[in-house]
Amino acid sequence: MGEGSPEAVLRCEGLRKSYGGLVAVDGVGFHIAPGETYGLLGPNGAGKTTSISMIAGLLERDAGEVMVAGKPLTTRSTDAKRVVGLVPQDIAIYPDLTARENLSFFGRLYGMPKVELKQRVAEVLEIVGLADRAGDRAEEYSGGMKRRLNIGIGLLHRPRLLILDEPTVGVDPQSRNAILESVERLSVEGMAVLYTTHYMEEAERLCDRVAIIDSGKIVAEGTRRELVELVGQHDRVRLTATGDLKAAVDAACAIDGVKGADVIDGGIDFLADRAGDRLIEILTKVGASGVIVSSVRVEEPNLEAVFLHLTGKALRD
Amino acid sequence: MGVPEKGCDAVKALVIGANSVRRLLRDRANIFFVFMLPMLLILVLGAAFGGGSDPRMGIVAEGSGRLGAELADSVRQTEGVDVRDYPDKDALVVAVERGQLEAGLIIPVGYDDTLRGGGSVALEFVARTDPTSQALRNTVDSAAVRQGTLLRAAAFAESQGVMEFSDALELAGRVAEASPEVLVTQEAVGEPFVFQRLGTFDMGAYSQLLLFIFLTSMTGSSALIQSRRLGVSRRMLATPTSVGTILAGESLGRLAVALVQGLFIIFGSAIVFGVDWGDPVAAAAIVIVFSMGAAATGMLMGAVFKNDQQAGGLGVVIGLGLAALGGCMLPLSIMKLFSPGLWRVAHVTPHAWGIEAFEEIIIRDGTVADIGLQLAILAGFAAVVFVLATWRLRVALTRS
Ligand SMILES: Nc1ncnc2c1ncn2[C@@H]1O[C@H](COP(=O)(O)OP(=O)(O)OP(=O)(O)O)[C@@H](O)[C@H]1O
Ligand SMILES: [Mg+2]
């Protein structure tokens, strides 16, 4: 699916927003095809929510363009917003209404006819697992239940583009799994999904493509494989060890398949192809040089590592 | 999707409005505000302005004899006059001075004897200087003329030697009751001085009503601020709903409540206490356009302020301030006398126009046609403020 592809459900480019002197979003652009799930991965303050708010037509932008299903979308375009579903990062529901009332209310604003709405509300209540509490006021829900209702409102009108801004923060693993499953199912049905998260596992599990965003800019974008290749396709072996670490590094570097090694604080970091196969060999060599190893960790390359490599920062503080 | 847009917007505004009313009524604390307060106001307005349509007249008839009592009865039987008896002239004069009575009639001691003896007697009439007392004076005059006619007939019969004066008088009375009457109905014309009863400081129930519904319509501000803080206003903007529709919906809820309250107060106080509101259609029209301006003002405040306590407090200050400036506390007619400049400034408030409209329909018996200018200005005020509020809400929602 090329850059200017007409089939893209979402196409945005050159998004810019500054608050006073602070440039919160600086030239963000990407596109999402039907059925594709696109992840925005970045630390706190990277500009994820600001980008999403501009895309959903909630925030006036300084520059840039957003096209949804071929129509330009601004804060004023009610027509293009019809096909977008938004799950905001901050829970936005009426605490004094029940889940069913909250869903029905927003469903009406999406212009859903009453009869269809009633049936769909019941479906969504099932999806987010609130069917048995549907008649209780939202203020009586736990944090995770409120969050599930928050998600439900975004799904209600079967949008062509579903935007989820860190939807699973504070949700227990079981409900989180249910939510991820429903997002996967929607994606299979052809819905385009824009997903921001701090959780690496979610991005890796859900997203067909991921953009890494930092300080308002997308620093890398691609499938997981593409991103991993950016950093070099190596596993990482991390030893916690004491002794003559420098000698151990020299010794281990001679092993076939070991691409590099560094002395780090309190241990050694190796980069290797198929590290699992070479672990015994590495440990033997290191042990022979008089170093005492207290723990070993093998990491396959993941987005966290990519992120660290690209930005020099950990994803979560 | 080719859904007709305008109808859609109206439906959405209604959905938002209905939702806000539902939430308002769900909170028990608001039950007082929505239902009890108007009832309270009906009682207050009824006590102050109810039943005031019948002018009150005091009569002193001690020692005036049979003819005196008959004259007093004749006045008492006049329709539309509330007659009370007083023991002496002093008490009566004080009551008139204090505004407890519009007028008083003193029938002197020995009235009966003097008349039967063929002498003439002066009746004393005490009154305030207003049109009502003039009408009461006419009532007394016609009662006296009626009695005088009988007396003259009886005197004529006696002078002709037909029968005794007392018998002749009785007969004349019976004959008069059976014979047809000539009735004169009275109608006030010209412009009366609006502020008639200075003594009781009568401001009119309508000024209290306007003050009240402006305040209640403005409470929409805190509802809007709450929605903004909950993030639901923004979420509404994520749906295919324009800022104008969102605002129309948010104001509609409180507007409906204020309207129901206003009409309830008008009809309640009119039916139970006979408070005069003039032509009901015109009164309803004033209340509707006036509330719209108030609701729009509430929305403007709700769009500008971030804190609902702040907005609520300021709302009361603004509501009372505009009411005071607009003539709800000091009558516009007085204001005009003392400071024409202030009177002109007062007309930036919707209250001044609302009051003038009510005066037109209550005092000058106007209809909707007579208050077209006031209604148009009130509607214009609502429209301008609503546009301002939409602009501010749009900025508040999409610029930060
Ligand atoms: N309304 C605002 N006024 C001023 N600065 C803002 C505003 N909203 C966001 N910012 C700033 O813009 C930057 C990007 O914020 P944004 O909320 O988009 O980050 P984020 O990637 O969503 O972070 P998080 O993961 O914590 O949600 C931050 O530096 C933030 O302080
Ligand atoms: Mg965010």
PDB file of C-alpha atoms in Angstrom, chain B residues 25-248:
ATOM      1  CA  LEU B  25     -33.341  15.305  37.724  1.00  0.00           C
ATOM      2  CA  ARG B  26     -31.346  12.265  38.769  1.00  0.00           C
ATOM      3  CA  ASP B  27     -29.589  14.325  41.401  1.00  0.00           C
ATOM      4  CA  ARG B  28     -31.909  14.557  44.391  1.00  0.00           C
ATOM      5  CA  ALA B  29     -30.422  17.869  45.449  1.00  0.00           C
ATOM      6  CA  ASN B  30     -31.851  19.450  42.327  1.00  0.00           C
ATOM      7  CA  ILE B  31     -35.408  18.445  43.150  1.00  0.00           C
ATOM      8  CA  PHE B  32     -35.613  21.432  45.472  1.00  0.00           C
ATOM      9  CA  PHE B  33     -34.292  23.743  42.833  1.00  0.00           C
ATOM     10  CA  VAL B  34     -36.532  22.450  40.088  1.00  0.00           C
ATOM     11  CA  PHE B  35     -39.834  21.943  41.891  1.00  0.00           C
ATOM     12  CA  MET B  36     -39.854  23.577  45.298  1.00  0.00           C
ATOM     13  CA  LEU B  37     -38.349  26.908  44.355  1.00  0.00           C
ATOM     14  CA  PRO B  38     -41.045  27.792  41.821  1.00  0.00           C
ATOM     15  CA  MET B  39     -43.747  26.792  44.308  1.00  0.00           C
ATOM     16  CA  LEU B  40     -42.105  29.011  46.874  1.00  0.00           C
ATOM     17  CA  LEU B  41     -42.040  31.836  44.380  1.00  0.00           C
ATOM     18  CA  ILE B  42     -45.711  31.314  43.613  1.00  0.00           C
ATOM     19  CA  LEU B  43     -46.490  31.683  47.312  1.00  0.00           C
ATOM     20  CA  VAL B  44     -44.320  34.773  47.627  1.00  0.00           C
ATOM     21  CA  LEU B  45     -45.690  36.403  44.513  1.00  0.00           C
ATOM     22  CA  GLY B  46     -49.228  35.420  45.453  1.00  0.00           C
ATOM     23  CA  ALA B  47     -48.887  36.985  48.888  1.00  0.00           C
ATOM     24  CA  ALA B  48     -47.379  40.154  47.489  1.00  0.00           C
ATOM     25  CA  PHE B  49     -49.349  40.649  44.315  1.00  0.00           C
ATOM     26  CA  GLY B  50     -52.279  38.282  44.455  1.00  0.00           C
ATOM     27  CA  GLY B  51     -55.870  39.389  44.859  1.00  0.00           C
ATOM     28  CA  GLY B  52     -54.773  42.977  44.367  1.00  0.00           C
ATOM     29  CA  SER B  53     -57.247  43.443  41.575  1.00  0.00           C
ATOM     30  CA  ASP B  54     -60.068  44.522  43.915  1.00  0.00           C
ATOM     31  CA  PRO B  55     -59.476  48.014  45.326  1.00  0.00           C
ATOM     32  CA  ARG B  56     -60.059  48.322  49.044  1.00  0.00           C
ATOM     33  CA  MET B  57     -62.314  50.945  50.601  1.00  0.00           C
ATOM     34  CA  GLY B  58     -62.962  51.606  54.252  1.00  0.00           C
ATOM     35  CA  ILE B  59     -66.300  52.890  55.581  1.00  0.00           C
ATOM     36  CA  VAL B  60     -67.084  54.598  58.879  1.00  0.00           C
ATOM     37  CA  ALA B  61     -70.842  54.420  59.495  1.00  0.00           C
ATOM     38  CA  GLU B  62     -71.073  54.575  63.322  1.00  0.00           C
ATOM     39  CA  GLY B  63     -74.153  56.478  64.472  1.00  0.00           C
ATOM     40  CA  SER B  64     -75.297  57.284  60.988  1.00  0.00           C
ATOM     41  CA  GLY B  65     -78.601  55.516  61.489  1.00  0.00           C
ATOM     42  CA  ARG B  66     -80.677  53.451  59.117  1.00  0.00           C
ATOM     43  CA  LEU B  67     -80.121  55.531  55.996  1.00  0.00           C
ATOM     44  CA  GLY B  68     -76.370  55.532  56.740  1.00  0.00           C
ATOM     45  CA  ALA B  69     -76.373  51.755  56.954  1.00  0.00           C
ATOM     46  CA  GLU B  70     -78.319  51.516  53.713  1.00  0.00           C
ATOM     47  CA  LEU B  71     -75.837  53.735  51.925  1.00  0.00           C
ATOM     48  CA  ALA B  72     -72.947  51.640  53.264  1.00  0.00           C
ATOM     49  CA  ASP B  73     -74.696  48.446  52.098  1.00  0.00           C
ATOM     50  CA  SER B  74     -75.238  49.904  48.686  1.00  0.00           C
ATOM     51  CA  VAL B  75     -71.501  50.603  48.358  1.00  0.00           C
ATOM     52  CA  ARG B  76     -70.693  47.170  49.740  1.00  0.00           C
ATOM     53  CA  GLN B  77     -72.828  45.506  47.069  1.00  0.00           C
ATOM     54  CA  THR B  78     -70.898  47.174  44.286  1.00  0.00           C
ATOM     55  CA  GLU B  79     -68.958  44.513  42.448  1.00  0.00           C
ATOM     56  CA  GLY B  80     -65.157  44.667  42.427  1.00  0.00           C
ATOM     57  CA  VAL B  81     -64.800  46.683  45.611  1.00  0.00           C
ATOM     58  CA  ASP B  82     -63.435  45.201  48.805  1.00  0.00           C
ATOM     59  CA  VAL B  83     -65.253  47.129  51.575  1.00  0.00           C
ATOM     60  CA  ARG B  84     -64.043  47.088  55.184  1.00  0.00           C
ATOM     61  CA  ASP B  85     -65.627  48.724  58.194  1.00  0.00           C
ATOM     62  CA  TYR B  86     -63.710  51.152  60.388  1.00  0.00           C
ATOM     63  CA  PRO B  87     -64.745  52.417  63.831  1.00  0.00           C
ATOM     64  CA  ASP B  88     -63.721  56.051  63.348  1.00  0.00           C
ATOM     65  CA  LYS B  89     -62.316  58.580  60.961  1.00  0.00           C
ATOM     66  CA  ASP B  90     -58.789  58.579  62.413  1.00  0.00           C
ATOM     67  CA  ALA B  91     -58.269  54.847  61.952  1.00  0.00           C
ATOM     68  CA  LEU B  92     -59.588  55.110  58.409  1.00  0.00           C
ATOM     69  CA  VAL B  93     -57.312  57.985  57.434  1.00  0.00           C
ATOM     70  CA  VAL B  94     -54.251  56.182  58.820  1.00  0.00           C
ATOM     71  CA  ALA B  95     -55.162  53.051  56.836  1.00  0.00           C
ATOM     72  CA  VAL B  96     -55.435  55.078  53.635  1.00  0.00           C
ATOM     73  CA  GLU B  97     -52.129  56.797  54.342  1.00  0.00           C
ATOM     74  CA  ARG B  98     -50.385  53.465  54.831  1.00  0.00           C
ATOM     75  CA  GLY B  99     -51.693  52.072  51.594  1.00  0.00           C
ATOM     76  CA  GLN B 100     -53.881  49.470  53.320  1.00  0.00           C
ATOM     77  CA  LEU B 101     -56.859  51.117  51.653  1.00  0.00           C
ATOM     78  CA  GLU B 102     -57.202  52.906  48.370  1.00  0.00           C
ATOM     79  CA  ALA B 103     -59.972  55.131  49.753  1.00  0.00           C
ATOM     80  CA  GLY B 104     -62.347  55.658  52.638  1.00  0.00           C
ATOM     81  CA  LEU B 105     -65.910  56.956  53.123  1.00  0.00           C
ATOM     82  CA  ILE B 106     -67.109  58.631  56.293  1.00  0.00           C
ATOM     83  CA  ILE B 107     -70.873  58.771  56.807  1.00  0.00           C
ATOM     84  CA  PRO B 108     -71.396  61.332  59.582  1.00  0.00           C
ATOM     85  CA  VAL B 109     -73.207  60.729  62.857  1.00  0.00           C
ATOM     86  CA  GLY B 110     -76.870  61.714  62.601  1.00  0.00           C
ATOM     87  CA  TYR B 111     -76.968  61.163  58.843  1.00  0.00           C
ATOM     88  CA  ASP B 112     -80.359  59.476  59.055  1.00  0.00           C
ATOM     89  CA  ASP B 113     -81.986  62.072  61.307  1.00  0.00           C
ATOM     90  CA  THR B 114     -80.742  65.045  59.318  1.00  0.00           C
ATOM     91  CA  LEU B 115     -81.993  63.626  56.039  1.00  0.00           C
ATOM     92  CA  ARG B 116     -85.377  62.666  57.431  1.00  0.00           C
ATOM     93  CA  GLY B 117     -85.592  66.155  58.891  1.00  0.00           C
ATOM     94  CA  GLY B 118     -85.156  67.537  55.395  1.00  0.00           C
ATOM     95  CA  GLY B 119     -81.611  68.819  55.931  1.00  0.00           C
ATOM     96  CA  SER B 120     -78.629  68.138  53.715  1.00  0.00           C
ATOM     97  CA  VAL B 121     -75.524  66.220  54.750  1.00  0.00           C
ATOM     98  CA  ALA B 122     -71.936  66.127  53.448  1.00  0.00           C
ATOM     99  CA  LEU B 123     -70.281  62.731  52.978  1.00  0.00           C
ATOM    100  CA  GLU B 124     -66.522  62.739  53.487  1.00  0.00           C
ATOM    101  CA  PHE B 125     -64.342  60.837  50.966  1.00  0.00           C
ATOM    102  CA  VAL B 126     -60.656  60.182  51.761  1.00  0.00           C
ATOM    103  CA  ALA B 127     -58.424  58.889  48.982  1.00  0.00           C
ATOM    104  CA  ARG B 128     -54.972  58.442  47.566  1.00  0.00           C
ATOM    105  CA  THR B 129     -54.245  60.259  44.357  1.00  0.00           C
ATOM    106  CA  ASP B 130     -54.496  57.459  41.860  1.00  0.00           C
ATOM    107  CA  PRO B 131     -56.983  56.285  39.251  1.00  0.00           C
ATOM    108  CA  THR B 132     -58.293  53.520  41.499  1.00  0.00           C
ATOM    109  CA  SER B 133     -59.542  55.994  44.101  1.00  0.00           C
ATOM    110  CA  GLN B 134     -61.221  57.961  41.343  1.00  0.00           C
ATOM    111  CA  ALA B 135     -63.186  54.840  40.445  1.00  0.00           C
ATOM    112  CA  LEU B 136     -64.100  54.339  44.089  1.00  0.00           C
ATOM    113  CA  ARG B 137     -65.272  57.928  44.261  1.00  0.00           C
ATOM    114  CA  ASN B 138     -67.633  57.186  41.400  1.00  0.00           C
ATOM    115  CA  THR B 139     -68.990  54.185  43.271  1.00  0.00           C
ATOM    116  CA  VAL B 140     -69.775  56.329  46.289  1.00  0.00           C
ATOM    117  CA  ASP B 141     -71.306  59.059  44.136  1.00  0.00           C
ATOM    118  CA  SER B 142     -73.659  56.711  42.399  1.00  0.00           C
ATOM    119  CA  ALA B 143     -74.733  55.111  45.693  1.00  0.00           C
ATOM    120  CA  ALA B 144     -75.442  58.571  47.097  1.00  0.00           C
ATOM    121  CA  VAL B 145     -77.346  59.602  43.969  1.00  0.00           C
ATOM    122  CA  ARG B 146     -79.413  56.430  44.162  1.00  0.00           C
ATOM    123  CA  GLN B 147     -80.300  57.131  47.768  1.00  0.00           C
ATOM    124  CA  GLY B 148     -80.946  60.814  46.996  1.00  0.00           C
ATOM    125  CA  THR B 149     -83.449  59.886  44.310  1.00  0.00           C
ATOM    126  CA  LEU B 150     -85.451  57.808  46.777  1.00  0.00           C
ATOM    127  CA  LEU B 151     -85.310  60.564  49.361  1.00  0.00           C
ATOM    128  CA  ARG B 152     -86.586  63.092  46.873  1.00  0.00           C
ATOM    129  CA  ALA B 153     -89.409  60.786  45.808  1.00  0.00           C
ATOM    130  CA  ALA B 154     -90.428  60.244  49.433  1.00  0.00           C
ATOM    131  CA  ALA B 155     -90.262  63.975  50.188  1.00  0.00           C
ATOM    132  CA  PHE B 156     -92.452  64.623  47.129  1.00  0.00           C
ATOM    133  CA  ALA B 157     -95.025  62.050  48.286  1.00  0.00           C
ATOM    134  CA  GLU B 158     -95.120  63.558  51.766  1.00  0.00           C
ATOM    135  CA  SER B 159     -95.463  67.118  50.466  1.00  0.00           C
ATOM    136  CA  GLN B 160     -98.445  65.975  48.360  1.00  0.00           C
ATOM    137  CA  GLY B 161     -99.963  64.462  51.491  1.00  0.00           C
ATOM    138  CA  VAL B 162    -100.026  61.000  49.961  1.00  0.00           C
ATOM    139  CA  MET B 163     -98.333  59.265  52.895  1.00  0.00           C
ATOM    140  CA  GLU B 164     -95.788  59.554  55.709  1.00  0.00           C
ATOM    141  CA  PHE B 165     -92.134  60.202  54.769  1.00  0.00           C
ATOM    142  CA  SER B 166     -90.833  56.857  56.155  1.00  0.00           C
ATOM    143  CA  ASP B 167     -93.579  54.837  54.452  1.00  0.00           C
ATOM    144  CA  ALA B 168     -93.033  56.704  51.215  1.00  0.00           C
ATOM    145  CA  LEU B 169     -89.273  56.032  51.421  1.00  0.00           C
ATOM    146  CA  GLU B 170     -89.825  52.316  51.900  1.00  0.00           C
ATOM    147  CA  LEU B 171     -92.236  52.170  48.996  1.00  0.00           C
ATOM    148  CA  ALA B 172     -89.856  54.126  46.783  1.00  0.00           C
ATOM    149  CA  GLY B 173     -87.112  51.607  47.655  1.00  0.00           C
ATOM    150  CA  ARG B 174     -89.271  48.640  46.604  1.00  0.00           C
ATOM    151  CA  VAL B 175     -90.301  50.339  43.391  1.00  0.00           C
ATOM    152  CA  ALA B 176     -86.680  51.206  42.557  1.00  0.00           C
ATOM    153  CA  GLU B 177     -85.583  47.584  43.013  1.00  0.00           C
ATOM    154  CA  ALA B 178     -88.213  46.419  40.551  1.00  0.00           C
ATOM    155  CA  SER B 179     -87.554  49.086  37.914  1.00  0.00           C
ATOM    156  CA  PRO B 180     -84.838  48.961  35.286  1.00  0.00           C
ATOM    157  CA  GLU B 181     -81.454  50.527  35.968  1.00  0.00           C
ATOM    158  CA  VAL B 182     -79.142  52.632  33.870  1.00  0.00           C
ATOM    159  CA  LEU B 183     -75.618  51.329  34.128  1.00  0.00           C
ATOM    160  CA  VAL B 184     -72.490  53.299  33.307  1.00  0.00           C
ATOM    161  CA  THR B 185     -69.382  51.262  32.716  1.00  0.00           C
ATOM    162  CA  GLN B 186     -66.014  52.881  33.085  1.00  0.00           C
ATOM    163  CA  GLU B 187     -62.874  52.432  31.034  1.00  0.00           C
ATOM    164  CA  ALA B 188     -59.489  53.958  31.705  1.00  0.00           C
ATOM    165  CA  VAL B 189     -57.776  55.649  28.770  1.00  0.00           C
ATOM    166  CA  GLY B 190     -54.491  57.501  28.343  1.00  0.00           C
ATOM    167  CA  GLU B 191     -51.177  56.583  29.908  1.00  0.00           C
ATOM    168  CA  PRO B 192     -51.330  56.104  33.625  1.00  0.00           C
ATOM    169  CA  PHE B 193     -48.223  56.686  35.689  1.00  0.00           C
ATOM    170  CA  VAL B 194     -46.762  53.202  35.922  1.00  0.00           C
ATOM    171  CA  PHE B 195     -45.501  53.453  39.422  1.00  0.00           C
ATOM    172  CA  GLN B 196     -48.771  54.082  41.148  1.00  0.00           C
ATOM    173  CA  ARG B 197     -48.498  52.759  44.614  1.00  0.00           C
ATOM    174  CA  LEU B 198     -45.253  54.244  45.903  1.00  0.00           C
ATOM    175  CA  GLY B 199     -46.259  53.536  49.458  1.00  0.00           C
ATOM    176  CA  THR B 200     -46.348  49.747  49.088  1.00  0.00           C
ATOM    177  CA  PHE B 201     -43.358  49.780  46.730  1.00  0.00           C
ATOM    178  CA  ASP B 202     -45.105  47.679  44.152  1.00  0.00           C
ATOM    179  CA  MET B 203     -42.553  46.359  41.658  1.00  0.00           C
ATOM    180  CA  GLY B 204     -44.784  43.935  39.884  1.00  0.00           C
ATOM    181  CA  ALA B 205     -44.566  40.161  40.051  1.00  0.00           C
ATOM    182  CA  TYR B 206     -43.013  40.143  36.580  1.00  0.00           C
ATOM    183  CA  SER B 207     -39.769  41.774  37.717  1.00  0.00           C
ATOM    184  CA  GLN B 208     -39.351  39.042  40.331  1.00  0.00           C
ATOM    185  CA  LEU B 209     -40.120  36.386  37.756  1.00  0.00           C
ATOM    186  CA  LEU B 210     -37.594  37.762  35.277  1.00  0.00           C
ATOM    187  CA  LEU B 211     -34.931  37.890  37.965  1.00  0.00           C
ATOM    188  CA  PHE B 212     -35.678  34.295  38.906  1.00  0.00           C
ATOM    189  CA  ILE B 213     -35.740  32.754  35.451  1.00  0.00           C
ATOM    190  CA  PHE B 214     -32.585  34.562  34.391  1.00  0.00           C
ATOM    191  CA  LEU B 215     -30.778  33.074  37.365  1.00  0.00           C
ATOM    192  CA  THR B 216     -32.102  29.560  36.810  1.00  0.00           C
ATOM    193  CA  SER B 217     -31.463  29.578  33.059  1.00  0.00           C
ATOM    194  CA  MET B 218     -27.911  30.637  33.771  1.00  0.00           C
ATOM    195  CA  THR B 219     -27.243  27.574  35.906  1.00  0.00           C
ATOM    196  CA  GLY B 220     -26.609  25.813  32.600  1.00  0.00           C
ATOM    197  CA  SER B 221     -23.099  27.235  32.867  1.00  0.00           C
ATOM    198  CA  SER B 222     -22.045  24.814  35.576  1.00  0.00           C
ATOM    199  CA  ALA B 223     -23.554  21.892  33.669  1.00  0.00           C
ATOM    200  CA  LEU B 224     -21.500  22.820  30.614  1.00  0.00           C
ATOM    201  CA  ILE B 225     -18.336  23.210  32.661  1.00  0.00           C
ATOM    202  CA  GLN B 226     -18.936  19.792  34.180  1.00  0.00           C
ATOM    203  CA  SER B 227     -19.327  18.223  30.755  1.00  0.00           C
ATOM    204  CA  ARG B 228     -16.124  19.869  29.632  1.00  0.00           C
ATOM    205  CA  ARG B 229     -14.243  18.652  32.678  1.00  0.00           C
ATOM    206  CA  LEU B 230     -15.537  15.113  32.254  1.00  0.00           C
ATOM    207  CA  GLY B 231     -14.162  15.180  28.719  1.00  0.00           C
ATOM    208  CA  VAL B 232     -17.574  14.363  27.272  1.00  0.00           C
ATOM    209  CA  SER B 233     -17.925  17.689  25.473  1.00  0.00           C
ATOM    210  CA  ARG B 234     -14.754  16.908  23.614  1.00  0.00           C
ATOM    211  CA  ARG B 235     -15.924  13.404  23.006  1.00  0.00           C
ATOM    212  CA  MET B 236     -19.123  14.802  21.513  1.00  0.00           C
ATOM    213  CA  LEU B 237     -16.945  16.799  19.150  1.00  0.00           C
ATOM    214  CA  ALA B 238     -15.324  13.543  18.050  1.00  0.00           C
ATOM    215  CA  THR B 239     -18.758  12.411  16.885  1.00  0.00           C
ATOM    216  CA  PRO B 240     -20.298  13.994  13.779  1.00  0.00           C
ATOM    217  CA  THR B 241     -21.716  16.839  15.880  1.00  0.00           C
ATOM    218  CA  SER B 242     -20.812  20.494  15.483  1.00  0.00           C
ATOM    219  CA  VAL B 243     -19.902  22.820  18.335  1.00  0.00           C
ATOM    220  CA  GLY B 244     -23.077  24.807  17.669  1.00  0.00           C
ATOM    221  CA  THR B 245     -25.229  21.696  17.997  1.00  0.00           C
ATOM    222  CA  ILE B 246     -23.437  20.664  21.174  1.00  0.00           C
ATOM    223  CA  LEU B 247     -24.030  24.095  22.661  1.00  0.00           C
ATOM    224  CA  ALA B 248     -27.633  24.241  21.510  1.00  0.00           C
TER     225      ALA B 248
END
